[in-house]
Short mmCIF file of C-alpha atoms and ligand atoms in Angstrom, two decimals:
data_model
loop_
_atom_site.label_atom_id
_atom_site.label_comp_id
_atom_site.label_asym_id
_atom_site.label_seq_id
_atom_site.Cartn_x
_atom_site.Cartn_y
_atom_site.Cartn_z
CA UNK M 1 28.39 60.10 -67.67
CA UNK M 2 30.02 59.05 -63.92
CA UNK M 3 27.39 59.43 -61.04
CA UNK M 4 27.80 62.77 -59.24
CA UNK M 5 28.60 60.24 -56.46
CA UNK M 6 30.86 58.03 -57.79
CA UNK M 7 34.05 59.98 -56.32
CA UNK M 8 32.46 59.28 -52.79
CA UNK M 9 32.02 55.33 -53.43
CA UNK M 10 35.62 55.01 -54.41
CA UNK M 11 36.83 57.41 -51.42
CA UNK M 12 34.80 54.67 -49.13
CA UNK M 13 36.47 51.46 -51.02
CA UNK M 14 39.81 52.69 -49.94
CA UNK M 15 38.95 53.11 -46.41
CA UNK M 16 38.08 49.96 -46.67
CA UNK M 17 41.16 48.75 -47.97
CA UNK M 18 43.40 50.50 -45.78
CA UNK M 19 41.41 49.07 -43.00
CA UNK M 20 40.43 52.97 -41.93
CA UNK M 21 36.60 52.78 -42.36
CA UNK M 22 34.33 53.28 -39.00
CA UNK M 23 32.18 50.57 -38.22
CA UNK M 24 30.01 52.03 -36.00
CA UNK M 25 28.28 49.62 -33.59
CA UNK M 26 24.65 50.00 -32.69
CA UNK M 27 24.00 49.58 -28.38
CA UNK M 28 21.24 48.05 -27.27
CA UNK M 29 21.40 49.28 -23.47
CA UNK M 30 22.28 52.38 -21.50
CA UNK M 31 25.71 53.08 -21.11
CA UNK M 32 27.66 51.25 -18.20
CA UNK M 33 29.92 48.86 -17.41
CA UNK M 34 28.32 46.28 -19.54
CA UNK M 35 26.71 47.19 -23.19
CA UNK M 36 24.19 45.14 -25.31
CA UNK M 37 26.13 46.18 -28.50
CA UNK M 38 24.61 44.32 -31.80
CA UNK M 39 22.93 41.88 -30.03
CA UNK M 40 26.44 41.11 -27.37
CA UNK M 41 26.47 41.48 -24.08
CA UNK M 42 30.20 43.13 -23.88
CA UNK M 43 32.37 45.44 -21.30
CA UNK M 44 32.22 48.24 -21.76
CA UNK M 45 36.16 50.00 -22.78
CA UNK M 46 34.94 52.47 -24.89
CA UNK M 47 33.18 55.27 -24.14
CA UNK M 48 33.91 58.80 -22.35
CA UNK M 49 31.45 57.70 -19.01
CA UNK M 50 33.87 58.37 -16.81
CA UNK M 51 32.22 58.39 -13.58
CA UNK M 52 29.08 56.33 -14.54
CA UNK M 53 26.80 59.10 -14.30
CA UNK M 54 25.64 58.54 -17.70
CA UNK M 55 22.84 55.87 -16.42
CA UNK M 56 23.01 57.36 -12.84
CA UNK M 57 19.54 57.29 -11.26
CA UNK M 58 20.35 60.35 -9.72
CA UNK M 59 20.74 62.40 -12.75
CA UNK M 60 17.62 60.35 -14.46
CA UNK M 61 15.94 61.65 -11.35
CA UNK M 62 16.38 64.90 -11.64
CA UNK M 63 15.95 64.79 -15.22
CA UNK M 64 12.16 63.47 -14.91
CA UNK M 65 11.62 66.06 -12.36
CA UNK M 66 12.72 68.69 -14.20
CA UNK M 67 10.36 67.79 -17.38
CA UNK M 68 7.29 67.54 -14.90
CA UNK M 69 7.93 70.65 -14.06
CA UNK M 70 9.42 72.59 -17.68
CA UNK M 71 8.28 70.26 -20.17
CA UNK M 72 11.80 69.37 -22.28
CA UNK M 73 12.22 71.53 -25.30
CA UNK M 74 13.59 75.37 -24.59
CA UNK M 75 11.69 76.41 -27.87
CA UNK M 76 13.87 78.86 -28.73
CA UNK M 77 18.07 80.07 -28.71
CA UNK M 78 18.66 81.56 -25.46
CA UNK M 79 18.50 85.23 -26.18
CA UNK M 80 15.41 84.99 -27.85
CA UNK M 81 13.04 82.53 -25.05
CA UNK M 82 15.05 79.48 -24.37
CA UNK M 83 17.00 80.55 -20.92
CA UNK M 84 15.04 78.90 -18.79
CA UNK M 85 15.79 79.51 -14.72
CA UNK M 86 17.37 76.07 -14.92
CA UNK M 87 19.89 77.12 -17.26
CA UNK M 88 21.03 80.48 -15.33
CA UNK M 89 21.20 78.16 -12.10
CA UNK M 90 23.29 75.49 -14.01
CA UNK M 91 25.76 78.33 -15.22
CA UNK M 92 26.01 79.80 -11.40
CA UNK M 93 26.75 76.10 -10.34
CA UNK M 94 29.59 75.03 -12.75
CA UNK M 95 31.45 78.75 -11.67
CA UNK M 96 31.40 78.43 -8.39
CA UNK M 97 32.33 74.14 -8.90
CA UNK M 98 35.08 75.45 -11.17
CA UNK M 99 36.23 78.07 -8.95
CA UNK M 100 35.25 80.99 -11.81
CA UNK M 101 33.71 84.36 -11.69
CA UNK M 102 31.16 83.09 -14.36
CA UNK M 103 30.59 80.41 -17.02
CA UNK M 104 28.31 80.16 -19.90
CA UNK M 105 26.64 76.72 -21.88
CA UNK M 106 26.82 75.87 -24.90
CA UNK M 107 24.99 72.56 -26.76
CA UNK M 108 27.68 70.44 -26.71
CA UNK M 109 32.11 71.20 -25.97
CA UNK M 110 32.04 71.15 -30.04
CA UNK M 111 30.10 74.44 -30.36
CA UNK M 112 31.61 75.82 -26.97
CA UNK M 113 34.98 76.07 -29.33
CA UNK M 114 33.13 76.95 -31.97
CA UNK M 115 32.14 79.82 -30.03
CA UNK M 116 34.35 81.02 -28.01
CA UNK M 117 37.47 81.17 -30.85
CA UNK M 118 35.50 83.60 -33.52
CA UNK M 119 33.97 85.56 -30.79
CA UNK M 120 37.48 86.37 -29.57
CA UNK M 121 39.67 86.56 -32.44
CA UNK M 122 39.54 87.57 -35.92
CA UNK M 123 41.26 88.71 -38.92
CA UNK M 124 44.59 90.03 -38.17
CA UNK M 125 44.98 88.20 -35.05
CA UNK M 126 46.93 84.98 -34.54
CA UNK M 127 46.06 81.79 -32.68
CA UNK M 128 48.90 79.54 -31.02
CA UNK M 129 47.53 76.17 -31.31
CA UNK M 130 49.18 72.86 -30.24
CA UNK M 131 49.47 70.61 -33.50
CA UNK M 132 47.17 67.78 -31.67
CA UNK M 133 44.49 69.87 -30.55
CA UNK M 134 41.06 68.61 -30.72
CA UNK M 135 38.86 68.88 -34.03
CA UNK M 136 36.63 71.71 -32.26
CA UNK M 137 39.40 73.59 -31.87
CA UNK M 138 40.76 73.51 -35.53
CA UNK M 139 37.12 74.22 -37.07
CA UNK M 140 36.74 76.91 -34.17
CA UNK M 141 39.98 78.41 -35.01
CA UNK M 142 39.48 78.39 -38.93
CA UNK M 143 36.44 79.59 -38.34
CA UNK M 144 37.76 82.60 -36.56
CA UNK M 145 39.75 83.90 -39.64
CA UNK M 146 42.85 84.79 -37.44
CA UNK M 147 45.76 83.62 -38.68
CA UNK M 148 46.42 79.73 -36.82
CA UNK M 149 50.75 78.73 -35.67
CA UNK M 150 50.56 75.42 -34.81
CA UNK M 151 53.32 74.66 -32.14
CA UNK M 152 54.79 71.45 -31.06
CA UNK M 153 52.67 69.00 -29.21
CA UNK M 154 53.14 69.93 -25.44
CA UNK M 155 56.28 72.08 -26.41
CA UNK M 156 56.49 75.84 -24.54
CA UNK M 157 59.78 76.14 -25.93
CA UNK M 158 58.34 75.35 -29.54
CA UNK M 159 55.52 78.13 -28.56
CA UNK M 160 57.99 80.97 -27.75
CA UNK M 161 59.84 80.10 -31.11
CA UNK M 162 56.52 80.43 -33.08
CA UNK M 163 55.33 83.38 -31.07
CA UNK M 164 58.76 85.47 -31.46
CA UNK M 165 58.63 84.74 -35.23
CA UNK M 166 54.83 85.76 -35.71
CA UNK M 167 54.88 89.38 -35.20
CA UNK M 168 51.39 90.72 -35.28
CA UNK M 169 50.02 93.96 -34.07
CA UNK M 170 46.62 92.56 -33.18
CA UNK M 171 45.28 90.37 -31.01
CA UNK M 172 46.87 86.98 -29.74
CA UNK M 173 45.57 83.81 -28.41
CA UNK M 174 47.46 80.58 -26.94
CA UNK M 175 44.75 77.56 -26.93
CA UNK M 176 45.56 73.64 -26.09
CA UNK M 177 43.76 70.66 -24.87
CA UNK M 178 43.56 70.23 -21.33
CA UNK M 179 44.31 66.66 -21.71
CA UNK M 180 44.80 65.10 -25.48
CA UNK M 181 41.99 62.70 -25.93
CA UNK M 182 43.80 60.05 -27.82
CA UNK M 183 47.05 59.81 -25.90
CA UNK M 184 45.60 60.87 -22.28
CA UNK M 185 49.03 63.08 -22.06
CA UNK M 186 48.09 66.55 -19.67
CA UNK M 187 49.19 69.62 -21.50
CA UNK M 188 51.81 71.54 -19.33
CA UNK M 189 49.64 74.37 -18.58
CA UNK M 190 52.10 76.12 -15.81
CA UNK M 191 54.63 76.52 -18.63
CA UNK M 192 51.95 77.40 -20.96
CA UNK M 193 50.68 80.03 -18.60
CA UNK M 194 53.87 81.01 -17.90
CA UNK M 195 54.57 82.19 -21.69
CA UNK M 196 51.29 83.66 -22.19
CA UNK M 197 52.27 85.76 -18.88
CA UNK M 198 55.25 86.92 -20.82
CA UNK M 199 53.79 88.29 -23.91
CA UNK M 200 50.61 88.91 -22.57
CA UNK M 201 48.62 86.22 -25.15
CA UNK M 202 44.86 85.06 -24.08
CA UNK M 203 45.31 81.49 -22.64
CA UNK M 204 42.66 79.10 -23.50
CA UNK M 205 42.78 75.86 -22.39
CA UNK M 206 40.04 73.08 -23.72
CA UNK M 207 39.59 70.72 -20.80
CA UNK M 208 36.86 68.40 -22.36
CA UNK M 209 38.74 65.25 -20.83
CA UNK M 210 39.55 66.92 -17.51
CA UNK M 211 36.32 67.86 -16.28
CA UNK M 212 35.15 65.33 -13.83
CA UNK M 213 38.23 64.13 -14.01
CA UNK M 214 41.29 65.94 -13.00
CA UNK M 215 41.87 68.26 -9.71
CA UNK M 216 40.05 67.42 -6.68
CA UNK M 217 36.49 65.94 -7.19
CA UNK M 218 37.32 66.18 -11.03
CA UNK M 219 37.02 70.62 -10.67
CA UNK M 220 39.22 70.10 -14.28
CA UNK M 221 43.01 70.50 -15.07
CA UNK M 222 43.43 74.46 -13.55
CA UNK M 223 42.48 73.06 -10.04
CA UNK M 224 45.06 70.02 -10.89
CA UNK M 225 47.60 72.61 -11.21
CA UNK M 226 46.55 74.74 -9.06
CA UNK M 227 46.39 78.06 -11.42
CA UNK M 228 42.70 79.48 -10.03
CA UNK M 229 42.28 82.92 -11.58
CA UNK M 230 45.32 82.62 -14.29
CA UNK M 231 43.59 80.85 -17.04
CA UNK M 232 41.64 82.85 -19.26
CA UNK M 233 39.08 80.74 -20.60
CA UNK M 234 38.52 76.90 -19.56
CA UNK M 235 36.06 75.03 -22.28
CA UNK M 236 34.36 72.26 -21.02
CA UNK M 237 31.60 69.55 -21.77
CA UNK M 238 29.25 67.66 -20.01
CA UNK M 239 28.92 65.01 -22.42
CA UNK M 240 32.02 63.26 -20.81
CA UNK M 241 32.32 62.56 -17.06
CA UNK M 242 29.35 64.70 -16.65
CA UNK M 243 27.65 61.61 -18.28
CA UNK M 244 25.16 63.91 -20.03
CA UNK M 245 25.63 66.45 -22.94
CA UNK M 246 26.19 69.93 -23.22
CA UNK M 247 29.27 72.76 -23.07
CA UNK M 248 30.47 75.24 -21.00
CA UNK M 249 33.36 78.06 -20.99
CA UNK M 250 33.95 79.40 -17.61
CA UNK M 251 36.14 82.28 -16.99
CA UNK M 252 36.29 86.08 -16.24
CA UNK M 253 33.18 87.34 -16.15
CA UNK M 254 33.94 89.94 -18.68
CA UNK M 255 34.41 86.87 -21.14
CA UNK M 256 31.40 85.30 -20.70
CA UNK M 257 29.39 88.45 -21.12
CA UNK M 258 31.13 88.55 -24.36
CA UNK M 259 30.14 85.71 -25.43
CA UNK M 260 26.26 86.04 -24.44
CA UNK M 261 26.63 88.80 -27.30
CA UNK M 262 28.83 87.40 -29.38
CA UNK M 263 29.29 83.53 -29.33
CA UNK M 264 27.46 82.02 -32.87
CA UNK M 265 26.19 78.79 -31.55
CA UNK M 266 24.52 80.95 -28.41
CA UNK M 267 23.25 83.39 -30.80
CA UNK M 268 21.97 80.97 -33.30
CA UNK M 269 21.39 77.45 -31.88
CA UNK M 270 18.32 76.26 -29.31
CA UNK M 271 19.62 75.86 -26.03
CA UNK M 272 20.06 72.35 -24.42
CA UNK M 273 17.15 70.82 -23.76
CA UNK M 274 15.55 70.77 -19.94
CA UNK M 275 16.40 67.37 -18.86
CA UNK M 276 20.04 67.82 -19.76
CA UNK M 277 20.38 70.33 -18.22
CA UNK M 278 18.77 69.12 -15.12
CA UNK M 279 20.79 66.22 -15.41
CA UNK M 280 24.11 68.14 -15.56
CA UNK M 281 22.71 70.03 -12.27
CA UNK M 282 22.50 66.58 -10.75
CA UNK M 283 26.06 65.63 -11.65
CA UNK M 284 27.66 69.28 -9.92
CA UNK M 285 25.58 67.76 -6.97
CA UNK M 286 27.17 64.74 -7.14
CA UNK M 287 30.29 65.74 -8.03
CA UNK M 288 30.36 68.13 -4.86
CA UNK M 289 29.06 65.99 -2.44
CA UNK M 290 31.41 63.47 -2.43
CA UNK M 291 35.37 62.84 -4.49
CA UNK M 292 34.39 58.98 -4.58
CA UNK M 293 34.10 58.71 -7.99
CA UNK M 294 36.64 60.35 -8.79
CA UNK M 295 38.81 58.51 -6.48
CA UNK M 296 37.46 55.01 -7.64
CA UNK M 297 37.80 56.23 -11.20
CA UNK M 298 41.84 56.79 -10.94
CA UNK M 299 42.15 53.49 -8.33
CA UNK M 300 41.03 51.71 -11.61
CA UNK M 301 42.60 53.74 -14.48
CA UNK M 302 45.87 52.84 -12.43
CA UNK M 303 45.76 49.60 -11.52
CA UNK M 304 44.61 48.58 -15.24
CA UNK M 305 47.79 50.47 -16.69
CA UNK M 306 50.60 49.00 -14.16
CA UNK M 307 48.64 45.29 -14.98
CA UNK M 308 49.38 46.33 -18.77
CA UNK M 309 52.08 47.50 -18.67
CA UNK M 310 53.80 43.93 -17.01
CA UNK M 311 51.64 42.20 -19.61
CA UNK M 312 54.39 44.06 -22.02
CA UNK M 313 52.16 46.30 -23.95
CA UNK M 314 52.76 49.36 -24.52
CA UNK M 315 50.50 52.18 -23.27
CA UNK M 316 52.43 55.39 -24.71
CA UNK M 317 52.23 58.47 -22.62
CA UNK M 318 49.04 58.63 -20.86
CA UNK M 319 48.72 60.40 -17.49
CA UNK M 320 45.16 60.10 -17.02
CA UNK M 321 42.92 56.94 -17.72
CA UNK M 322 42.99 57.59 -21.35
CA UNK M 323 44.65 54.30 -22.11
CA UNK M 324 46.18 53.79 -25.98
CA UNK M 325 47.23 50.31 -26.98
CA UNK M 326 50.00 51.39 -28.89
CA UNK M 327 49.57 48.61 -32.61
CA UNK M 328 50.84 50.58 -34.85
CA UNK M 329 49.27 49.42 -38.45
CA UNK M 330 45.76 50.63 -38.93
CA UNK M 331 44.49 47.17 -40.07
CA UNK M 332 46.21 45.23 -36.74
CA UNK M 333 44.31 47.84 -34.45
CA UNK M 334 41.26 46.34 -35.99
CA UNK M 335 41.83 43.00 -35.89
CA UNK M 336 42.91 43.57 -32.39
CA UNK M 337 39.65 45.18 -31.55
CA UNK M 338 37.40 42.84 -33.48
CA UNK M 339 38.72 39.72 -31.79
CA UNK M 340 38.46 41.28 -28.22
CA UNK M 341 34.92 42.19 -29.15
CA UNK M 342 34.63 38.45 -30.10
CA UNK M 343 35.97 38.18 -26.49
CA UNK M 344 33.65 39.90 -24.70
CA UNK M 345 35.60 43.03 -24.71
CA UNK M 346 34.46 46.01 -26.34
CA UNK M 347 37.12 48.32 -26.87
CA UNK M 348 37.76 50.84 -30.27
CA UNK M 349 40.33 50.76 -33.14
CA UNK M 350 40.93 54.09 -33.85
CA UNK M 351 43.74 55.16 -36.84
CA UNK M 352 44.61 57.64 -39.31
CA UNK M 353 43.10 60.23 -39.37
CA UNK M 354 42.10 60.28 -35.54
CA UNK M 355 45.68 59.92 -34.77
CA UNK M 356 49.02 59.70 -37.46
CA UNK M 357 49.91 56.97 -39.87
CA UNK M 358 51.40 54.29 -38.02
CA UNK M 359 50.48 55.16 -34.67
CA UNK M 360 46.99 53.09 -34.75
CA UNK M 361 45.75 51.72 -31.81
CA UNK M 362 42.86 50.31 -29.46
CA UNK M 363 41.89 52.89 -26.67
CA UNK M 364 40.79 51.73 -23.37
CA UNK M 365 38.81 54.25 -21.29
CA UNK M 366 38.60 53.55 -17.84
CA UNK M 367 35.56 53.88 -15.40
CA UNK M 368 34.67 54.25 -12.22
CA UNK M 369 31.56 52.07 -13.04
CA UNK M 370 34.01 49.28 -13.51
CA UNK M 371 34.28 46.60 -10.69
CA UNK M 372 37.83 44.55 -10.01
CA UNK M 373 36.45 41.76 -12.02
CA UNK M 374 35.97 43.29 -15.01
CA UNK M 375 39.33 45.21 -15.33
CA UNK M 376 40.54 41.49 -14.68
CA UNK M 377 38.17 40.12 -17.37
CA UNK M 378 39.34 42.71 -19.62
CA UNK M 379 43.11 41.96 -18.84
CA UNK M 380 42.70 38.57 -19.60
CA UNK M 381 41.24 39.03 -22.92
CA UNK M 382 43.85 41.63 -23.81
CA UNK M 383 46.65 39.00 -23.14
CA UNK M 384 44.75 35.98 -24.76
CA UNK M 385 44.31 38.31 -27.83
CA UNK M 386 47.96 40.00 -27.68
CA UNK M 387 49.37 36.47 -27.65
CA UNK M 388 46.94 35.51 -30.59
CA UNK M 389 48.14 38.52 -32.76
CA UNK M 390 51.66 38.39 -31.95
CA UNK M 391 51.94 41.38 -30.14
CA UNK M 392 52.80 40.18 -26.80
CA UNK M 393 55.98 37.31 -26.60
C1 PLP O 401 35.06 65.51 -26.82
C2 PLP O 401 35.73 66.82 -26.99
C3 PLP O 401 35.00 67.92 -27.42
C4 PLP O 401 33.58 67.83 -27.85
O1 PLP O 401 32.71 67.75 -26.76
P1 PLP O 401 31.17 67.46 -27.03
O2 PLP O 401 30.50 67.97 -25.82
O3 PLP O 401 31.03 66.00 -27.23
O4 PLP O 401 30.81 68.21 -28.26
C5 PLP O 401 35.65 69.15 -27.50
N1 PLP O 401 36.96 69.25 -27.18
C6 PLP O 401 37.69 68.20 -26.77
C7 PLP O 401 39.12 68.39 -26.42
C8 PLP O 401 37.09 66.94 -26.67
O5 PLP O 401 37.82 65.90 -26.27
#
């Protein structure tokens, strides 16, 4: 008889083949500019650390503190015995950072979606969802059991189609990505709002790649815009620019009292642990005292695109400094990546089924922990390696 596993080892052998399995490398340091990554000492192009804070002493400070004081674990899911003061104070300072009546954490972005979409819609009910929307918002919505249109990526026009030929008598709910991880593309949220104004549809907005990032002093993609108060629910996480982990949906008061009662992963899941969210207190601080990283953080992200761009690659459609090497072929994105690491350069493949057949690619993110040097270094090596491959003339 076949092993019960069998199925599994010939699902992996043709990954493999196709050049679509996930090596996942093993770091040796903290996160920064520069990684220890199997036993390499290698720049760092890879990870979400936007604003460096994830090996900021500030936050470590805070962090230690905090444990001398709480111990670390919370012991329990938050309406049980796990709210600790920290956490209320944590919620009161990511409102008033965002500009919110209230907000509400969650353990990580992943189970703020998986919260927030079930505890607002349900059977019967019908979620608008832009066709690239993030994983956490696909489970969340499936989870939800309301009925899910996808629309056209970044396409209002596509949503009022889908919305005028989805009659429904109960409840409805527009939800996109703030800005789409893999391209770095911002969703047009004015026109979004806009349509959601017209039929009078929820508007959720998922701005995991905003946060710390967008607006002024990175206060997220409804300050960028400028639509305080007209955005029903913002997700966020704090396992991004934040530098730590954790996630929060800020809003309408109303809406976050709803989801006290109502969100699963609240309900049902320990909260985050004290020195996160200490940490994450640390980073509002920082965040509010001063736009520097923030500023440094885009200086780099667009200086490393225009120097790209001459090189003659091609970076796609990114607005933010979310940077995709456009390869195409899964198995060139890899070879790409594996010879850069061989460079120095540590930057991911990423391919089917992160992003469509064909449309494989090596992802840069930028940093503000990144010094002139070593968004030259990392130039270089794209070039040398570009030439190499036949991508560049
Ligand atoms: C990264 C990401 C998440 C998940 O956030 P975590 O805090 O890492 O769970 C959710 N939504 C979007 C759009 C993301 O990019």
């Amino acid at each position: 008889m076949e092993s019960k596993t069998a199925w599994i080892e010939q699902e992996i052998a043709q990954l493999k083949a196709q050049g679509l399995f996930t090596q996942i490398r093993t770091l040796q340091s903290p996160q920064g500019a520069w990684l220890n990554v199997d036993g390499r000492r290698v720049l760092n192009l890879s990870s979400n650390n936007y604003l460096g804070l994830a090996n900021d002493s500030r936050l470590i400070d805070a962090a230690r503190q905090a444990m001398d004081r709480y111990g670390i674990g919370p012991a329990a899911v938050r309406s049980i015995a796990g709210t600790m003061e920290l956490h209320v104070e944590l919620e009161r300072r990511l409102a008033a950072f965002k500009g919110v009546e209230a907000a509400i954490t969650f353990q990580s972005g992943f189970n703020a979606n998986l919260a927030t979409l079930p505890a607002l819609v349900g059977k019967g009910d019908v979620i608008f969802s832009d066709e690239l929307n993030h994983a956490s918002i696909i489970d969340g919505a499936r989870l939800s059991r309301a009925e899910i249109v996808r629309y056209a990526h970044a396409d209002p026009d596509d949503l009022r189609r889908k919305i005028a030929s989805t009659p429904t008598s109960g409840r409805r709910l527009i939800v996109t990505d703030g800005v789409f991880s893999m391209d770095g593309d911002i969703a047009p949220l004015p026109e979004l709002y806009a349509v959601a104004e017209e039929h009078n549809i929820l508007l959720m907005v998922d701005d995991a790649h905003g946060e710390g990032v967008l607006g002024k002093g990175g206060r997220g993609i409804v300050d960028h815009f400028g639509l305080h108060g007209k955005v029903d629910i913002e997700v966020g996480t704090m396992s991004k620019a934040f530098g730590v982990v954790g996630g929060v949906v800020a809003g309408k008061q109303v809406i976050v009292d709803w989801l006290r009662q109502r969100g699963r992963p609240f309900l049902f899941s320990s909260a985050m642990t004290v020195p996160d969210v200490a940490a994450c207190l640390a980073a509002v601080d920082v965040l509010e005292a001063s736009t520097e990283l923030v500023d440094r953080l885009w200086r780099n992200a667009d200086f490393f695109k225009r120097e790209m761009k001459s090189l003659g690659f091609n970076t796609g459609q990114t607005q933010t400094p979310i940077v995709p090497v456009m390869l195409g072929e899964a198995p060139l994105a890899q070879r790409f990546s594996r010879r850069l690491f061989e460079e120095g350069v540590f930057a991911m493949a990423i391919g089917y089924p992160t992003v469509p057949q064909g449309k494989a690619r090596i992802r840069v993110m930028n940093s503000a922990s990144h010094s002139q040097s070593d968004l030259e270094q990392a130039l270089a090596a794209f070039e040398k390696v570009g030439k190499e491959l036949g991508v560049l003339e």
